[in-house]
Short mmCIF file of C-alpha atoms in Angstrom, two decimals:
data_model
loop_
_atom_site.label_atom_id
_atom_site.label_comp_id
_atom_site.label_asym_id
_atom_site.label_seq_id
_atom_site.Cartn_x
_atom_site.Cartn_y
_atom_site.Cartn_z
CA MET A 1294 -25.01 1.22 36.64
CA GLU A 1295 -26.99 0.79 33.99
CA ALA A 1296 -25.94 3.44 32.31
CA PHE A 1297 -22.46 2.41 32.63
CA PRO A 1298 -22.31 -0.04 29.69
CA THR A 1299 -23.95 2.80 27.50
CA LEU A 1300 -21.58 5.60 28.38
CA PHE A 1301 -18.79 3.51 27.60
CA LEU A 1302 -19.78 2.44 24.23
CA ILE A 1303 -20.59 5.74 23.43
CA THR A 1304 -17.30 6.90 24.31
CA PHE A 1305 -15.28 4.14 22.70
CA ALA A 1306 -17.08 5.21 19.55
CA LEU A 1307 -15.86 8.36 19.64
CA VAL A 1308 -12.21 7.62 20.20
CA LEU A 1309 -12.62 4.99 17.49
CA GLY A 1310 -13.72 7.47 14.88
CA ALA A 1311 -11.32 10.11 15.84
CA SER A 1312 -8.55 7.14 15.24
CA HIS A 1313 -6.13 7.62 12.34
CA GLY A 1314 -3.81 5.44 10.38
CA ASP A 1315 -0.83 5.37 12.90
CA SER A 1316 -0.80 6.14 16.97
CA ASP A 1317 0.16 9.87 18.07
CA LEU A 1318 3.87 10.20 18.40
CA LEU A 1319 5.00 11.26 22.32
CA GLN A 1320 7.85 13.59 21.72
CA ASP A 1321 9.01 15.74 18.73
CA VAL A 1322 10.67 13.10 16.80
CA CYS A 1323 11.47 9.42 16.98
CA VAL A 1324 13.66 8.69 14.06
CA ALA A 1325 13.73 5.10 13.40
CA ASP A 1326 16.51 2.64 14.60
CA LEU A 1327 16.59 0.77 11.92
CA CYS A 1328 19.34 -1.83 13.21
CA SER A 1329 17.92 -2.32 16.36
CA GLY A 1330 16.70 -6.13 17.36
CA VAL A 1331 14.00 -4.72 19.59
CA LYS A 1332 10.57 -5.72 17.98
CA VAL A 1333 7.60 -2.96 18.78
CA ASN A 1334 4.61 -2.14 16.98
CA GLY A 1335 6.80 0.63 14.85
CA TYR A 1336 10.70 1.04 14.93
CA PRO A 1337 12.22 1.91 18.28
CA CYS A 1338 13.88 5.42 18.71
CA LYS A 1339 17.41 6.44 17.93
CA HIS A 1340 19.29 8.44 20.45
CA PRO A 1341 18.36 12.01 19.91
CA SER A 1342 22.24 12.92 19.49
CA THR A 1343 22.40 10.82 16.97
CA VAL A 1344 19.43 12.24 14.66
CA GLY A 1345 20.45 14.59 11.79
CA ALA A 1346 18.65 15.73 8.74
CA ASP A 1347 19.48 12.95 6.29
CA ASP A 1348 16.91 11.19 8.57
CA PHE A 1349 14.70 13.10 7.42
CA PHE A 1350 15.41 13.14 3.63
CA PHE A 1351 15.20 10.85 0.37
CA ALA A 1352 15.94 11.75 -2.93
CA GLY A 1353 14.69 8.37 -4.39
CA LEU A 1354 11.27 10.00 -6.36
CA ALA A 1355 12.80 12.81 -8.24
CA ASN A 1356 14.04 10.78 -10.83
CA PRO A 1357 11.50 8.17 -12.96
CA GLY A 1358 11.89 4.58 -12.54
CA VAL A 1359 12.39 2.02 -15.65
CA PRO A 1360 9.08 -0.21 -15.34
CA ASN A 1361 11.09 -3.20 -17.44
CA ASN A 1362 8.60 -5.97 -16.44
CA THR A 1363 6.09 -8.37 -17.30
CA LEU A 1364 3.45 -5.39 -15.76
CA GLY A 1365 4.97 -2.51 -16.99
CA SER A 1366 4.78 -0.08 -13.62
CA ILE A 1367 7.84 -0.30 -11.14
CA VAL A 1368 6.78 1.34 -7.74
CA THR A 1369 9.72 3.60 -5.74
CA VAL A 1370 8.54 3.77 -2.05
CA ALA A 1371 9.15 6.16 0.17
CA ASN A 1372 8.15 4.84 3.88
CA VAL A 1373 10.08 4.45 7.23
CA GLU A 1374 12.55 2.46 5.83
CA LYS A 1375 13.75 4.92 2.92
CA ILE A 1376 13.12 7.61 5.87
CA PRO A 1377 13.64 6.74 9.46
CA GLY A 1378 12.47 10.31 10.71
CA LEU A 1379 9.00 9.18 9.44
CA ASN A 1380 8.78 6.72 12.50
CA THR A 1381 5.49 7.73 14.24
CA LEU A 1382 4.65 10.49 11.91
CA GLY A 1383 1.92 8.13 10.46
CA VAL A 1384 2.74 9.48 6.95
CA ALA A 1385 4.59 7.79 3.87
CA MET A 1386 4.35 8.58 -0.10
CA SER A 1387 5.42 6.34 -3.23
CA ARG A 1388 6.46 7.41 -6.96
CA ILE A 1389 5.32 4.80 -9.52
CA ASP A 1390 5.98 4.78 -13.11
CA TYR A 1391 4.17 3.15 -15.90
CA ALA A 1392 5.16 1.50 -19.28
CA PRO A 1393 2.29 2.70 -22.10
CA GLY A 1394 -0.16 -0.15 -20.60
CA GLY A 1395 1.40 -0.62 -17.92
CA VAL A 1396 -0.67 -1.82 -14.65
CA ASN A 1397 -0.04 -1.60 -11.29
CA PRO A 1398 -2.27 -5.03 -10.48
CA PRO A 1399 -5.17 -5.46 -8.07
CA HIS A 1400 -4.12 -5.03 -4.21
CA THR A 1401 -4.43 -3.42 -0.86
CA HIS A 1402 -3.06 -1.46 1.74
CA PRO A 1403 -4.20 -2.69 4.89
CA ARG A 1404 -3.07 0.27 6.94
CA ALA A 1405 -3.63 3.25 5.06
CA THR A 1406 -5.74 5.35 2.47
CA GLU A 1407 -4.09 6.26 -0.37
CA ILE A 1408 -4.57 9.13 -2.49
CA VAL A 1409 -2.96 9.20 -6.11
CA PHE A 1410 -1.61 12.43 -7.71
CA VAL A 1411 -1.00 12.28 -11.54
CA LEU A 1412 2.54 13.53 -12.74
CA GLU A 1413 2.43 12.85 -16.58
CA GLY A 1414 -0.03 10.51 -18.33
CA GLU A 1415 -3.51 9.37 -18.44
CA MET A 1416 -4.60 6.83 -16.04
CA GLU A 1417 -7.91 4.53 -15.85
CA VAL A 1418 -7.70 3.56 -11.96
CA GLY A 1419 -10.72 1.98 -9.71
CA PHE A 1420 -11.06 0.24 -6.20
CA LEU A 1421 -14.06 -2.41 -5.42
CA THR A 1422 -16.35 -1.95 -2.57
CA THR A 1423 -16.99 -5.06 0.07
CA SER A 1424 -20.38 -5.73 -1.99
CA ASN A 1425 -17.98 -5.70 -4.91
CA ALA A 1426 -18.96 -2.62 -6.55
CA LEU A 1427 -16.19 -1.37 -9.22
CA ILE A 1428 -15.86 2.77 -8.51
CA SER A 1429 -13.58 3.73 -11.30
CA LYS A 1430 -12.69 6.54 -13.29
CA LEU A 1431 -10.01 7.96 -15.88
CA ILE A 1432 -7.64 10.73 -14.89
CA LYS A 1433 -5.22 12.47 -16.33
CA LYS A 1434 -2.24 14.90 -15.26
CA GLY A 1435 -2.72 16.71 -12.51
CA ASP A 1436 -5.94 15.14 -11.37
CA ILE A 1437 -6.13 13.53 -7.79
CA PHE A 1438 -7.89 9.73 -6.75
CA VAL A 1439 -8.56 8.51 -3.30
CA PHE A 1440 -8.22 4.58 -2.90
CA PRO A 1441 -10.03 4.04 0.32
CA LYS A 1442 -7.98 2.24 3.62
CA GLY A 1443 -8.23 -1.77 3.11
CA LEU A 1444 -9.62 -2.00 -0.30
CA VAL A 1445 -8.86 -3.54 -3.51
CA HIS A 1446 -7.90 -1.02 -6.08
CA PHE A 1447 -5.42 -1.39 -9.37
CA GLN A 1448 -4.22 1.93 -12.05
CA LYS A 1449 -3.35 1.35 -15.41
CA ASN A 1450 -1.79 3.48 -17.92
CA ALA A 1451 -4.66 4.33 -20.61
CA GLY A 1452 -2.34 6.27 -22.51
CA LYS A 1453 0.32 5.33 -25.68
CA THR A 1454 2.90 7.39 -23.71
CA PRO A 1455 4.60 6.75 -20.15
CA ALA A 1456 3.10 8.17 -17.41
CA ALA A 1457 3.90 8.51 -13.66
CA VAL A 1458 2.02 8.99 -10.15
CA ILE A 1459 2.85 10.59 -6.73
CA THR A 1460 1.02 8.79 -4.17
CA ALA A 1461 0.72 9.85 -0.09
CA PHE A 1462 -0.69 7.34 2.85
CA ASN A 1463 -1.82 7.91 6.29
CA SER A 1464 0.91 5.18 7.60
CA GLN A 1465 4.10 5.36 7.59
CA PHE A 1466 4.44 1.99 6.48
CA PRO A 1467 1.02 0.88 4.67
CA GLY A 1468 1.59 -2.31 3.67
CA THR A 1469 0.99 -3.69 0.02
CA GLN A 1470 -1.03 -6.94 -0.62
CA SER A 1471 -1.18 -7.93 -4.22
CA ILE A 1472 -3.89 -10.03 -4.65
CA ALA A 1473 -2.56 -12.43 -7.28
CA SER A 1474 0.70 -13.04 -5.70
CA THR A 1475 -0.22 -13.09 -2.43
CA LEU A 1476 -2.88 -16.16 -2.99
CA PHE A 1477 -0.35 -17.89 -6.01
CA ALA A 1478 2.96 -17.59 -5.05
CA ALA A 1479 2.80 -17.50 -1.11
CA SER A 1480 4.87 -19.38 1.62
CA PRO A 1481 3.99 -21.63 2.29
CA GLU A 1482 1.57 -22.37 -0.27
CA VAL A 1483 -1.72 -21.69 -0.10
CA PRO A 1484 -3.40 -25.51 -0.55
CA VAL A 1485 -3.89 -26.05 -4.76
CA ASP A 1486 -7.58 -27.77 -3.81
CA VAL A 1487 -8.49 -24.38 -2.17
CA LEU A 1488 -7.21 -22.09 -5.15
CA SER A 1489 -8.95 -24.77 -7.52
CA LYS A 1490 -12.03 -24.71 -5.94
CA SER A 1491 -12.21 -20.72 -5.01
CA PHE A 1492 -11.36 -19.81 -8.83
CA GLN A 1493 -12.87 -23.10 -10.36
CA LEU A 1494 -9.50 -23.79 -12.14
CA ASN A 1495 -8.41 -26.84 -12.50
CA THR A 1496 -5.34 -28.31 -11.03
CA ASN A 1497 -2.71 -27.85 -14.06
CA GLN A 1498 -4.32 -24.55 -14.34
CA VAL A 1499 -3.54 -23.56 -10.98
CA GLN A 1500 0.17 -24.55 -11.27
CA ARG A 1501 0.73 -22.66 -14.06
CA ILE A 1502 -0.33 -19.62 -12.78
CA LYS A 1503 1.78 -20.32 -9.61
CA SER A 1504 4.81 -20.59 -12.11
CA LYS A 1505 4.19 -17.40 -13.71
CA LEU A 1506 3.97 -15.81 -10.43
CA ALA A 1507 6.33 -17.33 -8.43
CA PRO A 1508 9.50 -15.11 -7.29
CA LYS A 1509 12.23 -15.37 -9.38
CA LYS A 1510 15.56 -16.66 -8.12
#
């Protein structure tokens, strides 16, 4: 019987090591029923008789977005909410367009690794390890860079002309947590004293940051 715990741990490690972003599907397709009130890990399936080609189609990445905001970047997502046919398939994409100097600020994707392909321009990209080491590189048109699952990362247009990238994820819904807005624009709010001590700021400085990141009504 003493061998059983060891065998269990080895088997568990093998299964865990073989896992990836999302669970495998158990049928040919499971097109998301986005209107269903049923709550599951993902979305329930539409009836097969209602499935059509448009469930697997999205034209939203063909044209550039307009990054007319304070960050100078705009993200167009192509996840399961845009393409119901992605449900249970474990993939998603997005397009990000940048004004000169535009930034996709530090953020994480808790459920997916990200791979980025540069369509146009020159990008400064990087991620931070859990030991606070910065891994960064200057990439240009045609280059690819990978951001490991869950790690904080960023992108910046390092050129003087507009830039654009296509990104891919190993999850139908990778999720995004922007570090600044997550902490300073949460609802309910993160206590001011927690932010003040964490970032070595006084109360007025915390409130000033909060006011700049507060969602526009």
